[in-house]
Amino acid sequence: MQIVNLTKVYNKGKETERVALDNVSFDLPNKGLIFILGKSGSGKSTLLNLLGAIDTPTSGKIIVGSKDITLLKEKEKADYRASYCGFVFQDYNLIPELDVWNNITLNLDDYKEEKINEVLDLVGLLEYKNSKINELSGGQAQRIAIARALVKKPKVIFLDEPTAALDNETGREILELLKKLSLERLIVVVSHNEEFASIYSQRTIKLENGKIIDDTEKTQENSNDILELKRRRLSFKNILNLVWANLKFHKVKFFMTLVISVLTLSLGILFLWINNTLTDDYYYKLLLENDTQYLSLIHI
Ligand code: ADP
Ligand code: MG
């Protein structure tokens, strides 16, 4: 995706005219986790809405593949949004009275049950598929919003302040999930959380007054340092908690693994035991039946 001289002026020519985006140019890769940082009013949401063809720029181009999406007709823009982009907003945009399953499948023309289950499993909430949204925590609701974006298999997911309404720990969990998802698609996160950006972002683009004031890609060395830091920060207690949470989420898988492990172990012991008795028995019989011949054989 190439963004060329992109400008957005609201209320152009009026007294309330406001330049939200001022001649911005940059490229986006096909994969990875990219942060757009900036204070409130710096133009982040405007940029996201333009990239997702939700809004039209005053001037400039957004090249996707070989097409400038700003020139598409409304119908084609709708196609681009439906097939290429996934959107996740701060307030989730879910219907609280509907359950998880219906929220995810509401706007899909057709779908395979199996695929929805796969995506729910990916965000760690398969067991909640029949829960109502208003029975979920903020972090869980945000995971469902991400799952809803994922089921369309978008090439890029745009998230506008996805962790703003969450506490720090839950925000981290969401970003861990996004990091995992960014291995296979482009994830663009709008945020004003510099700490999250420094830990999770592969590249950070900073906006101020509608202009890019910084665009920094993390080097391999940098990201290894941060991984190392994060690793050290995981105490034994936290690891146990993680293991426990994981077991709770994957009860069936855990139980099956346990049964299979016990079975394998028992079979192994049984085999060794049978082998031992048979062997002893075999030589004993051999000795009895033909002892001189056998003894002379083994003494050679
Ligand atoms: P951010 O998401 O970084 O907080 P926005 O992109 O929402 O910033 O806004 C950038 C600027 O554009 C702000 O000054 C805001 O007041 C203005 N703006 C945003 N949307 C509109 C709109 N629909 N009409 C007029 N001005 C707007
Ligand atoms: Mg905004």
Short mmCIF file of C-alpha atoms and ligand atoms in Angstrom, two decimals:
data_model
loop_
_atom_site.label_atom_id
_atom_site.label_comp_id
_atom_site.label_asym_id
_atom_site.label_seq_id
_atom_site.Cartn_x
_atom_site.Cartn_y
_atom_site.Cartn_z
CA MET A 1 0.00 0.00 0.00
CA GLN A 2 1.46 3.36 -1.05
CA ILE A 3 0.22 6.62 0.39
CA VAL A 4 1.16 9.61 -1.76
CA ASN A 5 0.70 13.28 -0.77
CA LEU A 6 -2.44 12.52 1.16
CA THR A 7 -4.34 15.56 2.43
CA LYS A 8 -7.67 15.86 4.19
CA VAL A 9 -9.27 19.23 4.84
CA TYR A 10 -12.59 19.25 6.70
CA ASN A 11 -15.10 22.03 5.99
CA LYS A 12 -12.93 23.41 3.21
CA GLY A 13 -13.49 27.10 2.49
CA LYS A 14 -15.62 27.57 5.58
CA GLU A 15 -14.76 29.34 8.77
CA THR A 16 -14.40 26.00 10.50
CA GLU A 17 -11.89 24.70 7.91
CA ARG A 18 -9.44 22.26 9.45
CA VAL A 19 -6.45 20.54 7.87
CA ALA A 20 -6.57 17.09 9.51
CA LEU A 21 -3.94 15.50 7.26
CA ASP A 22 -1.29 17.56 5.55
CA ASN A 23 0.47 16.12 2.49
CA VAL A 24 1.44 12.78 4.01
CA SER A 25 3.43 10.12 2.08
CA PHE A 26 4.62 6.68 3.14
CA ASP A 27 4.47 2.99 2.17
CA LEU A 28 2.97 0.13 4.14
CA PRO A 29 4.22 -3.48 3.86
CA ASN A 30 1.99 -6.56 3.39
CA LYS A 31 2.61 -7.95 6.86
CA GLY A 32 3.54 -6.81 10.32
CA LEU A 33 2.34 -4.72 13.24
CA ILE A 34 2.52 -0.97 12.65
CA PHE A 35 1.59 1.75 15.13
CA ILE A 36 0.34 5.21 14.25
CA LEU A 37 1.02 7.37 17.28
CA GLY A 38 -0.01 10.92 18.03
CA LYS A 39 -1.89 13.14 20.43
CA SER A 40 -5.62 13.61 20.23
CA GLY A 41 -6.49 15.67 17.16
CA SER A 42 -3.26 14.86 15.30
CA GLY A 43 -5.10 13.16 12.44
CA LYS A 44 -4.79 9.45 13.30
CA SER A 45 -8.44 8.50 12.85
CA THR A 46 -8.66 10.60 9.70
CA LEU A 47 -5.72 8.68 8.22
CA LEU A 48 -7.23 5.31 9.18
CA ASN A 49 -10.60 6.23 7.67
CA LEU A 50 -8.90 7.22 4.41
CA LEU A 51 -6.80 4.03 4.24
CA GLY A 52 -9.96 1.98 4.79
CA ALA A 53 -11.90 3.96 2.16
CA ILE A 54 -14.44 4.99 4.79
CA ASP A 55 -13.74 8.62 3.88
CA THR A 56 -12.40 10.40 0.77
CA PRO A 57 -9.27 12.60 0.82
CA THR A 58 -9.17 16.19 -0.38
CA SER A 59 -6.13 15.28 -2.48
CA GLY A 60 -3.51 12.56 -2.83
CA LYS A 61 -3.45 8.87 -3.70
CA ILE A 62 -3.70 5.55 -1.90
CA ILE A 63 -2.36 2.82 -4.16
CA VAL A 64 -3.41 -0.73 -3.33
CA GLY A 65 -2.12 -3.32 -5.76
CA SER A 66 -2.13 -1.21 -8.90
CA LYS A 67 -5.24 0.84 -8.18
CA ASP A 68 -5.75 4.21 -6.55
CA ILE A 69 -8.59 3.41 -4.14
CA THR A 70 -9.49 7.09 -3.73
CA LEU A 71 -10.73 7.03 -7.34
CA LEU A 72 -13.01 4.00 -6.93
CA LYS A 73 -16.78 4.25 -7.27
CA GLU A 74 -18.86 3.81 -4.12
CA LYS A 75 -19.73 0.21 -5.01
CA GLU A 76 -16.05 -0.65 -5.62
CA LYS A 77 -15.07 1.05 -2.37
CA ALA A 78 -17.61 -1.10 -0.55
CA ASP A 79 -16.06 -4.17 -2.20
CA TYR A 80 -12.57 -3.04 -1.14
CA ARG A 81 -13.78 -2.53 2.44
CA ALA A 82 -15.56 -5.88 2.53
CA SER A 83 -12.86 -8.03 0.97
CA TYR A 84 -9.58 -6.33 1.81
CA CYS A 85 -10.03 -4.54 5.15
CA GLY A 86 -11.07 -5.41 8.67
CA PHE A 87 -11.97 -2.69 11.15
CA VAL A 88 -11.87 -2.66 14.93
CA PHE A 89 -12.92 0.40 16.89
CA GLN A 90 -12.34 1.52 20.46
CA ASP A 91 -15.94 0.94 21.51
CA TYR A 92 -16.04 -2.50 19.79
CA ASN A 93 -19.20 -1.73 17.72
CA LEU A 94 -20.78 -4.99 18.82
CA ILE A 95 -24.47 -5.54 19.54
CA PRO A 96 -24.65 -6.10 23.33
CA GLU A 97 -27.92 -8.06 23.35
CA LEU A 98 -26.77 -10.59 20.74
CA ASP A 99 -24.48 -13.48 21.51
CA VAL A 100 -20.92 -13.82 20.27
CA TRP A 101 -21.84 -16.15 17.40
CA ASN A 102 -24.53 -13.85 15.99
CA ASN A 103 -22.36 -10.77 16.34
CA ILE A 104 -19.67 -12.43 14.26
CA THR A 105 -21.90 -13.91 11.59
CA LEU A 106 -24.40 -11.02 11.34
CA ASN A 107 -22.88 -9.43 8.22
CA LEU A 108 -21.64 -12.57 6.51
CA ASP A 109 -23.50 -13.81 3.44
CA ASP A 110 -22.39 -17.35 3.96
CA TYR A 111 -19.92 -19.04 6.23
CA LYS A 112 -18.66 -22.40 7.43
CA GLU A 113 -19.31 -23.12 11.10
CA GLU A 114 -15.88 -24.71 11.30
CA LYS A 115 -14.16 -21.50 10.15
CA ILE A 116 -15.95 -19.40 12.76
CA ASN A 117 -14.90 -21.90 15.43
CA GLU A 118 -11.32 -21.69 14.17
CA VAL A 119 -11.27 -17.90 14.49
CA LEU A 120 -12.89 -18.00 17.94
CA ASP A 121 -10.23 -20.48 19.01
CA LEU A 122 -7.53 -18.19 17.58
CA VAL A 123 -8.68 -15.31 19.80
CA GLY A 124 -9.05 -17.73 22.74
CA LEU A 125 -12.82 -17.46 23.20
CA LEU A 126 -14.29 -20.59 21.63
CA GLU A 127 -16.07 -21.43 24.86
CA TYR A 128 -17.87 -18.10 24.83
CA LYS A 129 -19.61 -18.50 21.49
CA ASN A 130 -23.06 -18.57 23.05
CA SER A 131 -22.42 -15.82 25.60
CA LYS A 132 -24.06 -12.44 25.19
CA ILE A 133 -21.68 -9.54 24.56
CA ASN A 134 -22.89 -7.73 27.70
CA GLU A 135 -21.76 -10.73 29.74
CA LEU A 136 -18.14 -10.36 28.53
CA SER A 137 -15.30 -8.28 29.94
CA GLY A 138 -13.88 -5.36 27.93
CA GLY A 139 -10.88 -7.40 26.83
CA GLN A 140 -13.08 -10.32 25.74
CA ALA A 141 -15.39 -7.98 23.81
CA GLN A 142 -12.37 -6.52 22.03
CA ARG A 143 -11.23 -10.05 21.11
CA ILE A 144 -14.66 -10.70 19.63
CA ALA A 145 -14.43 -7.46 17.62
CA ILE A 146 -11.06 -8.72 16.31
CA ALA A 147 -12.58 -12.14 15.53
CA ARG A 148 -15.39 -10.43 13.61
CA ALA A 149 -12.80 -8.57 11.53
CA LEU A 150 -10.79 -11.79 11.01
CA VAL A 151 -13.57 -13.99 9.64
CA LYS A 152 -13.58 -11.99 6.40
CA LYS A 153 -9.92 -12.97 5.94
CA PRO A 154 -8.80 -9.37 5.37
CA LYS A 155 -5.32 -8.53 4.06
CA VAL A 156 -5.13 -5.66 6.53
CA ILE A 157 -6.83 -4.92 9.85
CA PHE A 158 -7.17 -1.30 11.00
CA LEU A 159 -7.67 -0.76 14.72
CA ASP A 160 -8.52 2.67 16.12
CA GLU A 161 -7.39 2.93 19.77
CA PRO A 162 -8.15 -0.76 20.47
CA THR A 163 -6.71 -0.67 23.99
CA ALA A 164 -7.85 2.78 25.10
CA ALA A 165 -10.79 1.45 27.13
CA LEU A 166 -8.81 -1.43 28.66
CA ASP A 167 -6.53 -1.70 31.69
CA ASN A 168 -2.82 -2.11 31.06
CA GLU A 169 -2.67 -5.89 31.49
CA THR A 170 -5.69 -6.54 29.23
CA GLY A 171 -4.25 -4.09 26.70
CA ARG A 172 -1.06 -6.15 26.64
CA GLU A 173 -3.02 -9.34 26.02
CA ILE A 174 -4.78 -7.74 23.06
CA LEU A 175 -1.44 -6.61 21.64
CA GLU A 176 0.08 -10.07 22.11
CA LEU A 177 -2.82 -11.40 20.05
CA LEU A 178 -2.33 -8.70 17.39
CA LYS A 179 1.39 -9.45 17.24
CA LYS A 180 0.58 -13.11 16.57
CA LEU A 181 -1.97 -12.17 13.89
CA SER A 182 0.51 -9.78 12.24
CA LEU A 183 2.69 -12.71 11.15
CA GLU A 184 0.18 -13.37 8.38
CA ARG A 185 -1.35 -9.97 7.62
CA LEU A 186 -0.86 -6.26 8.03
CA ILE A 187 -2.12 -4.84 11.31
CA VAL A 188 -2.31 -1.04 11.63
CA VAL A 189 -2.94 0.16 15.19
CA VAL A 190 -3.80 3.76 15.98
CA SER A 191 -2.83 4.57 19.55
CA HIS A 192 -1.45 7.19 21.87
CA ASN A 193 0.24 4.61 24.08
CA GLU A 194 4.00 5.06 23.53
CA GLU A 195 4.90 2.17 25.83
CA PHE A 196 2.82 -0.33 23.87
CA ALA A 197 4.31 0.99 20.65
CA SER A 198 7.87 0.58 21.95
CA ILE A 199 7.20 -3.02 23.00
CA TYR A 200 4.98 -4.38 20.23
CA SER A 201 5.37 -2.20 17.17
CA GLN A 202 7.61 -3.18 14.32
CA ARG A 203 7.40 0.33 12.95
CA THR A 204 6.00 3.50 14.49
CA ILE A 205 4.71 6.45 12.50
CA LYS A 206 4.19 9.60 14.58
CA LEU A 207 1.70 12.26 13.58
CA GLU A 208 1.47 15.83 14.78
CA ASN A 209 -0.93 18.40 13.36
CA GLY A 210 -1.61 16.16 10.38
CA LYS A 211 2.07 15.71 9.48
CA ILE A 212 4.47 12.79 9.93
CA ILE A 213 7.10 13.91 12.43
CA ASP A 214 8.78 10.53 12.84
CA ASP A 215 8.77 7.12 11.09
CA THR A 216 10.98 4.55 12.81
CA GLU A 217 11.39 0.89 12.00
CA LYS A 218 12.56 -1.34 14.81
CA THR A 219 15.82 -3.10 14.08
CA GLN A 220 16.17 -6.83 14.75
CA GLU A 221 18.56 -6.02 17.60
CA ASN A 222 16.03 -3.69 19.21
CA SER A 223 13.23 -6.17 19.08
CA ASN A 224 15.42 -8.92 20.54
CA ASP A 225 16.29 -6.65 23.47
CA ILE A 226 12.65 -6.02 24.12
CA LEU A 227 11.75 -9.69 23.85
CA GLU A 228 14.53 -10.42 26.32
CA LEU A 229 13.19 -7.76 28.70
CA LYS A 230 9.71 -9.17 28.41
CA ARG A 231 10.98 -12.66 29.06
CA ARG A 232 12.71 -11.58 32.23
CA ARG A 233 9.60 -9.83 33.42
CA LEU A 234 7.62 -13.10 33.48
CA SER A 235 7.90 -14.31 37.07
CA PHE A 236 7.36 -17.94 38.04
CA LYS A 237 3.97 -16.99 39.49
CA ASN A 238 2.97 -15.37 36.20
CA ILE A 239 4.06 -18.43 34.27
CA LEU A 240 1.96 -20.65 36.54
CA ASN A 241 -0.98 -18.30 36.05
CA LEU A 242 -0.53 -18.46 32.29
CA VAL A 243 -0.38 -22.26 32.35
CA TRP A 244 -3.48 -22.41 34.53
CA ALA A 245 -5.40 -19.95 32.31
CA ASN A 246 -4.39 -21.99 29.28
CA LEU A 247 -5.56 -25.23 30.90
CA LYS A 248 -8.90 -23.66 31.73
CA PHE A 249 -9.37 -22.53 28.13
CA HIS A 250 -8.37 -25.87 26.64
CA LYS A 251 -9.98 -28.30 29.07
CA VAL A 252 -10.78 -30.97 26.46
CA LYS A 253 -7.37 -30.76 24.83
CA PHE A 254 -5.67 -31.00 28.23
CA PHE A 255 -7.77 -34.01 29.30
CA MET A 256 -7.11 -35.86 26.02
CA THR A 257 -3.37 -35.19 26.28
CA LEU A 258 -3.41 -36.52 29.85
CA VAL A 259 -5.30 -39.70 28.88
CA ILE A 260 -3.04 -40.34 25.89
CA SER A 261 0.12 -39.76 27.97
CA VAL A 262 -1.03 -42.16 30.72
CA LEU A 263 -2.03 -44.77 28.13
CA THR A 264 1.29 -44.51 26.31
CA LEU A 265 3.23 -44.80 29.54
CA SER A 266 1.19 -47.82 30.71
CA LEU A 267 1.61 -49.56 27.35
CA GLY A 268 5.35 -48.93 27.48
CA ILE A 269 5.67 -50.42 30.97
CA LEU A 270 3.47 -53.38 29.97
CA PHE A 271 5.61 -54.03 26.91
CA LEU A 272 8.86 -53.95 28.91
CA TRP A 273 7.41 -56.27 31.51
CA ILE A 274 6.09 -58.80 28.95
CA ASN A 275 9.36 -58.65 27.09
CA ASN A 276 11.30 -59.36 30.27
CA THR A 277 9.18 -62.29 31.43
CA LEU A 278 9.06 -63.82 27.97
CA THR A 279 12.79 -63.57 27.55
CA ASP A 280 13.52 -65.11 30.94
CA ASP A 281 11.00 -67.83 30.29
CA TYR A 282 12.42 -68.53 26.84
CA TYR A 283 16.01 -69.01 28.03
CA TYR A 284 14.85 -71.03 31.02
CA LYS A 285 12.97 -73.44 28.74
CA LEU A 286 15.89 -73.61 26.38
CA LEU A 287 18.17 -74.50 29.25
CA LEU A 288 15.89 -77.21 30.51
CA GLU A 289 15.26 -78.77 27.12
CA ASN A 290 18.69 -78.71 25.70
CA ASP A 291 20.98 -77.54 28.38
CA THR A 292 24.29 -79.03 27.35
CA GLN A 293 23.95 -77.93 23.76
CA TYR A 294 22.85 -74.43 24.75
CA LEU A 295 25.52 -74.01 27.41
CA SER A 296 28.26 -75.11 25.06
CA LEU A 297 26.92 -72.63 22.53
CA ILE A 298 27.09 -69.64 24.84
CA HIS A 299 30.52 -70.58 26.10
CA ILE A 300 32.11 -70.50 22.70
P1 ADP B 1 -7.10 11.84 16.19
O1 ADP B 1 -7.76 10.58 15.77
O2 ADP B 1 -5.63 11.82 16.09
O3 ADP B 1 -7.56 12.29 17.54
P2 ADP B 1 -8.73 13.05 14.12
O4 ADP B 1 -8.27 12.45 12.84
O5 ADP B 1 -10.00 12.54 14.68
O6 ADP B 1 -7.55 13.02 15.19
O7 ADP B 1 -8.89 14.62 13.90
C1 ADP B 1 -7.92 15.43 13.30
C2 ADP B 1 -8.44 16.87 13.21
O8 ADP B 1 -9.54 16.91 12.30
C3 ADP B 1 -8.96 17.41 14.52
O9 ADP B 1 -8.59 18.75 14.61
C4 ADP B 1 -10.46 17.26 14.42
O10 ADP B 1 -11.12 18.25 15.14
C5 ADP B 1 -10.71 17.40 12.94
N1 ADP B 1 -11.85 16.59 12.48
C6 ADP B 1 -11.94 15.24 12.56
N2 ADP B 1 -13.09 14.80 12.03
C7 ADP B 1 -13.76 15.90 11.62
C8 ADP B 1 -15.02 16.13 10.98
N3 ADP B 1 -15.81 15.11 10.64
N4 ADP B 1 -15.37 17.41 10.70
C9 ADP B 1 -14.55 18.42 11.02
N5 ADP B 1 -13.37 18.29 11.62
C10 ADP B 1 -12.96 17.06 11.91
MG MG B 2 -9.06 9.37 16.83
#
